[in-house]
PDB file of C-alpha atoms in Angstrom:
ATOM      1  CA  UNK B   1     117.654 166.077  86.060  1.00 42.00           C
ATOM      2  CA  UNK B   2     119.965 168.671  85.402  1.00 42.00           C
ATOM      3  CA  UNK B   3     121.278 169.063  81.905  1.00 43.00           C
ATOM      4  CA  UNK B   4     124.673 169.128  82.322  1.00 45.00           C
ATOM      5  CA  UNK B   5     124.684 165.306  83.463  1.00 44.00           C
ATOM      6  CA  UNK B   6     122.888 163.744  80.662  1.00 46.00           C
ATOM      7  CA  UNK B   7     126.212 164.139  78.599  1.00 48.00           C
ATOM      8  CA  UNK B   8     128.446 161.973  81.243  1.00 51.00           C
ATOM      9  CA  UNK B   9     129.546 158.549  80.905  1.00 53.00           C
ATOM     10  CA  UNK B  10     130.345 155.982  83.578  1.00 53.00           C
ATOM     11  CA  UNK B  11     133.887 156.329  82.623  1.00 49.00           C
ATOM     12  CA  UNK B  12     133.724 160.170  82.996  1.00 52.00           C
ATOM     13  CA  UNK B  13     132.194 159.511  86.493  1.00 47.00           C
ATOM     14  CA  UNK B  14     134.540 156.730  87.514  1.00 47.00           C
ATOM     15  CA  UNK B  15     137.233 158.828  87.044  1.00 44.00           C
ATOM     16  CA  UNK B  16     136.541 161.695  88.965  1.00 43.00           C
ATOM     17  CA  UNK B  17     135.057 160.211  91.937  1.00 41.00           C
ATOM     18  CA  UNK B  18     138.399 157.432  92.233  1.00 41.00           C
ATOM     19  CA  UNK B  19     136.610 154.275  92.083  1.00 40.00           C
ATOM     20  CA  UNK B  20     139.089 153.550  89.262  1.00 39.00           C
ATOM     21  CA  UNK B  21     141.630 153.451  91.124  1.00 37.00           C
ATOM     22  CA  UNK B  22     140.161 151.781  94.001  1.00 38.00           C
ATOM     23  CA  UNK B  23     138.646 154.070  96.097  1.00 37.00           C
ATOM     24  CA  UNK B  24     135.850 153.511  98.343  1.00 37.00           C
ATOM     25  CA  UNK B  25     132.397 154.913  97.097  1.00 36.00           C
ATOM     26  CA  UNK B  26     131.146 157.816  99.940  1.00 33.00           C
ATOM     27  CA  UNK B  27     128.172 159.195 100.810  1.00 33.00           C
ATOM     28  CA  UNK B  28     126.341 161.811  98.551  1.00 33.00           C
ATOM     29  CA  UNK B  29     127.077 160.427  95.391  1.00 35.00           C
ATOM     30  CA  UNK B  30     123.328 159.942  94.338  1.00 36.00           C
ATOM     31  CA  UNK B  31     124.126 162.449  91.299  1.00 35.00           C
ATOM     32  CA  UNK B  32     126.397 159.871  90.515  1.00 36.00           C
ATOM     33  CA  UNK B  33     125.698 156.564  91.059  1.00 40.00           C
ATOM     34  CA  UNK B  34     121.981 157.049  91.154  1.00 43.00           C
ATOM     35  CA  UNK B  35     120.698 159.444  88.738  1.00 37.00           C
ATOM     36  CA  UNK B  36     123.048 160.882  86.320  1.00 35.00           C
ATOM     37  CA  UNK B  37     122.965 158.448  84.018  1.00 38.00           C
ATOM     38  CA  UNK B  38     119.307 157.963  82.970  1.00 40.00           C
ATOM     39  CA  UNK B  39     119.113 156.364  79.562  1.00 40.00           C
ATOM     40  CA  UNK B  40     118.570 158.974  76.844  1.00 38.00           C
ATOM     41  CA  UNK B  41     114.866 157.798  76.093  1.00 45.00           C
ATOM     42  CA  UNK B  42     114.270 157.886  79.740  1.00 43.00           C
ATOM     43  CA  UNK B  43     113.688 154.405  79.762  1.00 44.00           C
ATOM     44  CA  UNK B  44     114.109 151.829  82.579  1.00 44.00           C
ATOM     45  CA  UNK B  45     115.413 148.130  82.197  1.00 45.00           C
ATOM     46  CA  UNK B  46     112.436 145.924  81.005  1.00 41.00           C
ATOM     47  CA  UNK B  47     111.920 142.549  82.402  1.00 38.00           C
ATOM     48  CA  UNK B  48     112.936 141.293  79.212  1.00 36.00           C
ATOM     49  CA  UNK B  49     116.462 141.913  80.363  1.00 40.00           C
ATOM     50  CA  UNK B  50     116.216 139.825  83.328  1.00 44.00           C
ATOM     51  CA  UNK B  51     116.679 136.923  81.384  1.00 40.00           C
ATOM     52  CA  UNK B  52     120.506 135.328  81.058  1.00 42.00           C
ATOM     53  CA  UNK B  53     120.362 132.518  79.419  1.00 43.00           C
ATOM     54  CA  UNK B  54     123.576 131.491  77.235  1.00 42.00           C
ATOM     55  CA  UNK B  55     125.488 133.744  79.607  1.00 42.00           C
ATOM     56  CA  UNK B  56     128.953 132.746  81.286  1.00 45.00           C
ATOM     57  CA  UNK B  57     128.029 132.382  85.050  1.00 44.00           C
ATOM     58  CA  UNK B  58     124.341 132.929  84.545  1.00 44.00           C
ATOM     59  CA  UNK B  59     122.430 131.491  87.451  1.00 45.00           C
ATOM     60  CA  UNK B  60     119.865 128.583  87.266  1.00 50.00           C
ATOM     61  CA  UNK B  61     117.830 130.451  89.855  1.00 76.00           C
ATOM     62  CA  UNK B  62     116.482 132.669  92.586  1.00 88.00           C
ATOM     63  CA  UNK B  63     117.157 131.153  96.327  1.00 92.00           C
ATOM     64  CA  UNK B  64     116.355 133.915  98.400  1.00 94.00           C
ATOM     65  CA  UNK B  65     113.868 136.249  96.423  1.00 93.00           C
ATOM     66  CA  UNK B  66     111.466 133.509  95.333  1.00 86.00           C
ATOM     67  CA  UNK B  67     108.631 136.206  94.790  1.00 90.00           C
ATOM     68  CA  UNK B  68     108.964 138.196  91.315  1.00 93.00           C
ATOM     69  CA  UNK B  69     107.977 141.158  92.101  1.00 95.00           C
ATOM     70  CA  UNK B  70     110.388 141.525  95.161  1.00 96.00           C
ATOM     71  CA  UNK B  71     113.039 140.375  92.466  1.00 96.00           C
ATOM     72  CA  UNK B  72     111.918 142.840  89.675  1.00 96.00           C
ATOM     73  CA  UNK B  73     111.924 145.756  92.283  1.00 98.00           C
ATOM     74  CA  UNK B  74     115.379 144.939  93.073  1.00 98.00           C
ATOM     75  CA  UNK B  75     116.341 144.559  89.647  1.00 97.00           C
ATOM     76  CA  UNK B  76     115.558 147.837  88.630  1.00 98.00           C
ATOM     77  CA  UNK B  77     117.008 149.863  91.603  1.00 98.00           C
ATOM     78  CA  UNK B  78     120.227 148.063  90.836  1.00 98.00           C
ATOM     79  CA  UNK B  79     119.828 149.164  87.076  1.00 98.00           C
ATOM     80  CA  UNK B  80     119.472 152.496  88.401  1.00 98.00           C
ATOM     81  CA  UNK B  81     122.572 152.313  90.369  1.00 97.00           C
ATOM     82  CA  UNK B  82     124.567 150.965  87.636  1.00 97.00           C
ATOM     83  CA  UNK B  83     122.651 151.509  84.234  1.00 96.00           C
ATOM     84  CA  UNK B  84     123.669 150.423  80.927  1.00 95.00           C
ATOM     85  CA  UNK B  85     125.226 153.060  78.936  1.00 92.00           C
ATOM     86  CA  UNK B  86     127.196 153.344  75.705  1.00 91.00           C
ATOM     87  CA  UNK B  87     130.204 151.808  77.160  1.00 89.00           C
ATOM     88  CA  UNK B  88     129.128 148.396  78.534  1.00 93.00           C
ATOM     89  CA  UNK B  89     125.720 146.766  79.909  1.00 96.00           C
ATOM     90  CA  UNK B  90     124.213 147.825  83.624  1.00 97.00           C
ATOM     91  CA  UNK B  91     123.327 145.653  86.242  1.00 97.00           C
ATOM     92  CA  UNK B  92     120.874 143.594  85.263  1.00 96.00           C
ATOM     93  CA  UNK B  93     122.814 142.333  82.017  1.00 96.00           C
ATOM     94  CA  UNK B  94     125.604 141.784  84.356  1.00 96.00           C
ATOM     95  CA  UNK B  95     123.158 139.437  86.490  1.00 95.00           C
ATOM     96  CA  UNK B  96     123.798 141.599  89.487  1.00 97.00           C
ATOM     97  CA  UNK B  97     120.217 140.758  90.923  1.00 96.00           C
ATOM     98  CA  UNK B  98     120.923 137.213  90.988  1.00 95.00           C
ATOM     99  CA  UNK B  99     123.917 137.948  92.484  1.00 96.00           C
ATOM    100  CA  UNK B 100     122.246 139.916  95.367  1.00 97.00           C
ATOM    101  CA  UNK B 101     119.761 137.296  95.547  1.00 96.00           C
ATOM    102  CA  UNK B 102     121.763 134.291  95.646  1.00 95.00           C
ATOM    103  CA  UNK B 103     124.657 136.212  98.315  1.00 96.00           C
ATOM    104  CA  UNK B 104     121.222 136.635 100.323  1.00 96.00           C
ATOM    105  CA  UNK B 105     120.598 132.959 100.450  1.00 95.00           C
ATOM    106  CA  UNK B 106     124.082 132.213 102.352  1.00 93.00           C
ATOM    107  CA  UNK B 107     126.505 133.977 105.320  1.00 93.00           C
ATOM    108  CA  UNK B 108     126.416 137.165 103.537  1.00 92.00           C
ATOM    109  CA  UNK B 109     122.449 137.274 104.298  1.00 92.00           C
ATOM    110  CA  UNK B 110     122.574 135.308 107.643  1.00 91.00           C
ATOM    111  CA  UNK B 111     125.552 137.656 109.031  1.00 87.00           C
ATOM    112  CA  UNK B 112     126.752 134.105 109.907  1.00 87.00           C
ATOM    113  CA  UNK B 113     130.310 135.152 110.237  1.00 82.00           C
ATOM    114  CA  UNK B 114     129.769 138.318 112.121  1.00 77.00           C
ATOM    115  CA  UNK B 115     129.011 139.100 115.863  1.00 73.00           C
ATOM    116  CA  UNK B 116     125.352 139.728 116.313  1.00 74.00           C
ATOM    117  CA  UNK B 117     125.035 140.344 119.508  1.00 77.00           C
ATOM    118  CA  UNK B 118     123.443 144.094 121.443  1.00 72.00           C
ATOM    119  CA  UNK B 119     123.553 146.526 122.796  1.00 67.00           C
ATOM    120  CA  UNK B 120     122.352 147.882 119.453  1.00 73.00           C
ATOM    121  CA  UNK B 121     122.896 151.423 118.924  1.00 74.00           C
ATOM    122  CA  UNK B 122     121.745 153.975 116.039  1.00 72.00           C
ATOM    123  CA  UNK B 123     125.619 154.364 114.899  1.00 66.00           C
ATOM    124  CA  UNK B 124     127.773 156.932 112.269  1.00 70.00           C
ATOM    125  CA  UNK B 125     128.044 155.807 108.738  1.00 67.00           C
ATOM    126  CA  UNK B 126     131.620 155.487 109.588  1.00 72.00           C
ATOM    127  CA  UNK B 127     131.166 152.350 112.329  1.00 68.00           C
ATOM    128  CA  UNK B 128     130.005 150.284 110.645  1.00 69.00           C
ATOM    129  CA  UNK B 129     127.108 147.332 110.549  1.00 72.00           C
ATOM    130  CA  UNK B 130     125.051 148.555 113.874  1.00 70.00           C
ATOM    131  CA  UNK B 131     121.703 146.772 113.301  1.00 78.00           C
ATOM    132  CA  UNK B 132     120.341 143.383 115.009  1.00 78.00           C
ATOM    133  CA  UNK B 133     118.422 142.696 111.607  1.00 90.00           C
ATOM    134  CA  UNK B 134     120.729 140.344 109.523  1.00 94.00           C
ATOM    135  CA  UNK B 135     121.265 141.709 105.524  1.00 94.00           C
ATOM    136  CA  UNK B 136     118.646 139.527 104.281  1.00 96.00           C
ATOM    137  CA  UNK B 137     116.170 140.737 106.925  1.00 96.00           C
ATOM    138  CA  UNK B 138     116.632 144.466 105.496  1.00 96.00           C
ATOM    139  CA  UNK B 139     117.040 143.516 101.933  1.00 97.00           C
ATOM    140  CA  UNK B 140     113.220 142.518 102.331  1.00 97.00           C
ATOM    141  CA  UNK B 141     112.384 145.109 104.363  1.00 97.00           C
ATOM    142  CA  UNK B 142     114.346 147.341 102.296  1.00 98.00           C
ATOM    143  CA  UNK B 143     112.503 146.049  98.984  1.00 98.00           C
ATOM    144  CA  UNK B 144     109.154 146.054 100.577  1.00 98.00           C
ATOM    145  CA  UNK B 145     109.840 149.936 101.217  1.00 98.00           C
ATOM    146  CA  UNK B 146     110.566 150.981  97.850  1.00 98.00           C
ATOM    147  CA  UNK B 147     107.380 149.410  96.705  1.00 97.00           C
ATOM    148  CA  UNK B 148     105.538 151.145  99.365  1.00 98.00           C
ATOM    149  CA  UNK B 149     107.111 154.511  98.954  1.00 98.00           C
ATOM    150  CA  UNK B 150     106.254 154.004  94.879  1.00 98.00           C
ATOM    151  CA  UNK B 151     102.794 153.194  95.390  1.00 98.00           C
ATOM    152  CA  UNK B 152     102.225 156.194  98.222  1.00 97.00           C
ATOM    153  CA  UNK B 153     103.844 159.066  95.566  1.00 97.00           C
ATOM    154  CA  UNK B 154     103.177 157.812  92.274  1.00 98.00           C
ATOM    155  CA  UNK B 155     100.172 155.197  92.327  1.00 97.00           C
ATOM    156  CA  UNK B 156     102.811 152.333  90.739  1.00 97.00           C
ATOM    157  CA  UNK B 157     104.444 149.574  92.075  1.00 97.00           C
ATOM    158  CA  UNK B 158     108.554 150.584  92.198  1.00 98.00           C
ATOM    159  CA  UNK B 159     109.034 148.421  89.005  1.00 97.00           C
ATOM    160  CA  UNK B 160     106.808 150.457  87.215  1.00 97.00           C
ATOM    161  CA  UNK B 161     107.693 153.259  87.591  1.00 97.00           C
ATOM    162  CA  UNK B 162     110.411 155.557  85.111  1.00 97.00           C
ATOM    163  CA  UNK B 163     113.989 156.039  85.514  1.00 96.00           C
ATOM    164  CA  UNK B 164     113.352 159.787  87.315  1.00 97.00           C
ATOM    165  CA  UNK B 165     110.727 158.766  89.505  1.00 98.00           C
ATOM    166  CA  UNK B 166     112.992 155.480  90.319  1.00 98.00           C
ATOM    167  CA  UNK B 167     115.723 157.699  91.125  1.00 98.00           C
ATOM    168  CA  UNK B 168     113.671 160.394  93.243  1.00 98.00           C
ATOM    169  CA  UNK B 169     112.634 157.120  95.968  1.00 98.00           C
ATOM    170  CA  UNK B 170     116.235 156.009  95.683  1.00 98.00           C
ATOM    171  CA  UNK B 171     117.769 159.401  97.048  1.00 98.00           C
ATOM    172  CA  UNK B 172     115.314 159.564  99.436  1.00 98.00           C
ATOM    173  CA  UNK B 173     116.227 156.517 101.116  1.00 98.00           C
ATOM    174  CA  UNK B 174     119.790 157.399 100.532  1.00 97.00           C
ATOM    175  CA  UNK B 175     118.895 160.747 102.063  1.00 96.00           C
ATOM    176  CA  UNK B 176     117.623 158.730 105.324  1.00 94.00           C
ATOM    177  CA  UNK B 177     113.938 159.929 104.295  1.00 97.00           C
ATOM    178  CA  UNK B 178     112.440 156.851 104.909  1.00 97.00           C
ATOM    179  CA  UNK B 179     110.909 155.058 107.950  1.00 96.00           C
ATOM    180  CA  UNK B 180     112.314 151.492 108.693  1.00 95.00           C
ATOM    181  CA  UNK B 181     112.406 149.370 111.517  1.00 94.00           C
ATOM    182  CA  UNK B 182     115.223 148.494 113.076  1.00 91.00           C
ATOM    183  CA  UNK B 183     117.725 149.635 110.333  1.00 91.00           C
ATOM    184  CA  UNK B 184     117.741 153.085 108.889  1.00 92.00           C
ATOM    185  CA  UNK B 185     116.829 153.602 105.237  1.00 95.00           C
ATOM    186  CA  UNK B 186     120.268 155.377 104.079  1.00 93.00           C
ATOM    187  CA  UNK B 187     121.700 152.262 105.536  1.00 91.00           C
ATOM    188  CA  UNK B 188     119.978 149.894 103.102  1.00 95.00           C
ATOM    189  CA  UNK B 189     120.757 152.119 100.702  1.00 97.00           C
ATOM    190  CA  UNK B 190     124.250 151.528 101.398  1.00 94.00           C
ATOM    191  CA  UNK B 191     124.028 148.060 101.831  1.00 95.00           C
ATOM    192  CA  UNK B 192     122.277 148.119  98.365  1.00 98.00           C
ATOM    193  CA  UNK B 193     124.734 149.925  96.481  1.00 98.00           C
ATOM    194  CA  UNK B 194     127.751 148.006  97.956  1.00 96.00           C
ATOM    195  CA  UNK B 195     126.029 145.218  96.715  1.00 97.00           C
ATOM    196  CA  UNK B 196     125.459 146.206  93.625  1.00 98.00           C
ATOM    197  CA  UNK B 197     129.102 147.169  92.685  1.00 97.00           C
ATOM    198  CA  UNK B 198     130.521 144.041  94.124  1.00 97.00           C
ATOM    199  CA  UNK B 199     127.883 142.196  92.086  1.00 96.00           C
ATOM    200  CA  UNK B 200     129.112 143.933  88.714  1.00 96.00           C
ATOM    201  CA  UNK B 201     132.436 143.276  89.469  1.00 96.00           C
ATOM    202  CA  UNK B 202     132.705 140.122  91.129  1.00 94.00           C
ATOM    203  CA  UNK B 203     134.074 136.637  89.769  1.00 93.00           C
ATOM    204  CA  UNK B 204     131.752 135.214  87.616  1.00 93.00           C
ATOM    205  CA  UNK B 205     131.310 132.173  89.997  1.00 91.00           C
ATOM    206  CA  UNK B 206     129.213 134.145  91.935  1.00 91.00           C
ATOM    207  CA  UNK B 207     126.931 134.976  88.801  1.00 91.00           C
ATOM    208  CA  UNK B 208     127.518 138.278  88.400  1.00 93.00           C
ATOM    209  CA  UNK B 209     129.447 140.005  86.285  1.00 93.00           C
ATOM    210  CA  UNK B 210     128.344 138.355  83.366  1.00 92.00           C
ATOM    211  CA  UNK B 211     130.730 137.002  80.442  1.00 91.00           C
ATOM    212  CA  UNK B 212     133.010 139.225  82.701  1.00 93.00           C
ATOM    213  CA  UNK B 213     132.012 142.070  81.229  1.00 93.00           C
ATOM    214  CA  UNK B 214     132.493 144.217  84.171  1.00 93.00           C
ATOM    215  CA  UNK B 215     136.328 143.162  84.504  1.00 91.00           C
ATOM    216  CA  UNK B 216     136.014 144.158  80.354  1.00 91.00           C
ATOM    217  CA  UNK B 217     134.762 148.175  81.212  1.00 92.00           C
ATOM    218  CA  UNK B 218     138.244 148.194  83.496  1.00 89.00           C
ATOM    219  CA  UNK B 219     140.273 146.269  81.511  1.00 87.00           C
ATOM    220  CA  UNK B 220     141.166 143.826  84.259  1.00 84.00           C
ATOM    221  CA  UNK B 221     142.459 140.555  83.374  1.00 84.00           C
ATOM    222  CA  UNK B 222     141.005 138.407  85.971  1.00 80.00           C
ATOM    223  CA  UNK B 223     142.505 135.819  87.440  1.00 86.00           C
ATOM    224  CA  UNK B 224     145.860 135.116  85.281  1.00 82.00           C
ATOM    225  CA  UNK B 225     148.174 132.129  85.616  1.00 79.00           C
ATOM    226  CA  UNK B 226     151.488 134.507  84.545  1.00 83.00           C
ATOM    227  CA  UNK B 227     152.186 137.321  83.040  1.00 82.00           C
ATOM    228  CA  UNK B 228     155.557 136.132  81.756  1.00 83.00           C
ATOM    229  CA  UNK B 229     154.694 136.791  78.068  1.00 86.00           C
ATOM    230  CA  UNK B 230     153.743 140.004  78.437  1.00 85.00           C
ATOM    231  CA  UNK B 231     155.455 141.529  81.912  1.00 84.00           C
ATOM    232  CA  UNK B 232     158.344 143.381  80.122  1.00 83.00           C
ATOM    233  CA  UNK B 233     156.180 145.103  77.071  1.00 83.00           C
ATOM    234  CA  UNK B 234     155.902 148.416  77.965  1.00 84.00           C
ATOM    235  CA  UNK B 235     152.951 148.709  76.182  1.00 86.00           C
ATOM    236  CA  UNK B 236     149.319 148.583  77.892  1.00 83.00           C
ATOM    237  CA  UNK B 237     148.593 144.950  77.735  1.00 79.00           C
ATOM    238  CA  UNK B 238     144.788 144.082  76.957  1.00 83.00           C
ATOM    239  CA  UNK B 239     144.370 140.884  78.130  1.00 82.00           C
ATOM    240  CA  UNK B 240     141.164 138.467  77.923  1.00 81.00           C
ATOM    241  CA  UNK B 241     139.993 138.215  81.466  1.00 85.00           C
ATOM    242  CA  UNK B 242     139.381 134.542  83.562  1.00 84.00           C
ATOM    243  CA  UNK B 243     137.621 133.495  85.883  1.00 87.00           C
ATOM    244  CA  UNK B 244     138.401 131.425  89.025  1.00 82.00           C
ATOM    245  CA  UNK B 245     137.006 128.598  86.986  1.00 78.00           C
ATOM    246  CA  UNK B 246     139.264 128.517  84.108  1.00 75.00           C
ATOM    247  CA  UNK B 247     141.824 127.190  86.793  1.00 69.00           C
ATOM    248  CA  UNK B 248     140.012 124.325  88.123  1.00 62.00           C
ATOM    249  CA  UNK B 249     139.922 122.514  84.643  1.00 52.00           C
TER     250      UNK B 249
END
């Protein structure tokens, strides 16, 4: 890793690439997303920090991933892709896996909302969902592949191995380096990082985003009733976030 990175912060790098303000995350960005941000003792998330008990929105439990270790390898590449850092916890605290996991077990996984049908071409990352495999059918590809590409370079299962080596598999598939069937590997890669970000900033419903934590890093409120007491300060307004389920009581 370069050392110029080690002293940016996911603020820093939200900034300059625009996802603050919106914009869509493009291609390349493995410096950024993936990479940059190892933890200064070079240290990966422990399983420890799968647990989220006592947590807003934490999940009861897996329904798609039911083996650990395909749940633990995704864990930790999301960590990678959105680490913890000195401004707020990374994607694991945030229950991001679970929320990969349980999206997995529904339409998002099944593509049951989206046409399916051939002829199925290799397309541009600009068109679009081109496979015949639905999400969850390359998620577990997808997982299976990171295990197999840690175990051919490094002798470890993906889970094991440290934040660099993590990150060296992860631009590779990013880098379409990797054989997969039916899908390519920068695709998953995509898939997985899209995933990952909506999981870390999603309603807490869909148990992620923890104690809406995520929304906290932005400073977004949430879902609001009114901003009458507060629309004509002209003062920046912090304001505790809600969730979609503060409204239903």
């Amino acid at each position: 890793m370069a050392d110029n990175q080690q002293g940016l912060s996911r603020r820093d790098f939200l900034k300059t690439t625009g996802i603050a303000t919106g914009a869509l995350v493009g291609g390349g960005l493995i410096g950024g997303l993936v990479g940059y941000n190892v933890k200064k003792d070079g240290k990966t998330a422990n399983e420890g920090q799968l647990a989220t008990e006592g947590v807003e929105g934490a999940p009861k439990g897996l329904m798609f991933l039911t083996n650990q270790n395909e749940f633990h390898v995704l864990s930790q590449a999301t960590e990678r892709i959105f680490p913890e850092d000195d401004l707020g916890p990374g994607a694991i605290a945030l229950g991001v896996p679970y929320f990969i996991d349980n999206q997995l077990a529904g339409n998002y996984g099944s593509n049951a909302r989206e046409y399916m049908q051939g002829p199925f071409f290799a397309g541009e990352a600009t068109q679009g969902y081109q496979s015949a495999l639905t999400r969850a059918e390359i998620f577990r590809q997808g997982i299976a592949k990171l295990d197999e590409e840690a175990n051919a370079r490094y002798e470890k299962g993906f889970a094991e191995l440290d934040a660099e080596q993590m990150d060296t598999i992860l631009t590779a598939f990013q880098k379409n380096e990797v054989e997969m069937k039916g899908v390519s590997s920068e695709f998953f890669f995509r898939l997985l990082r899209q995933a990952t970000l909506e999981g870390a900033y999603a309603d807490p419903i869909y148990n992620g985003n923890a104690n809406m934590e995520g929304w906290r890093m932005k400073g977004f409120p949430g879902h609001q009733m009114a901003y009458v007491n507060v629309i004509e300060e002209e003062k920046f307004q912090v304001i505790e976030p809600k969730s979609i389920s503060s409204m239903q009581h």
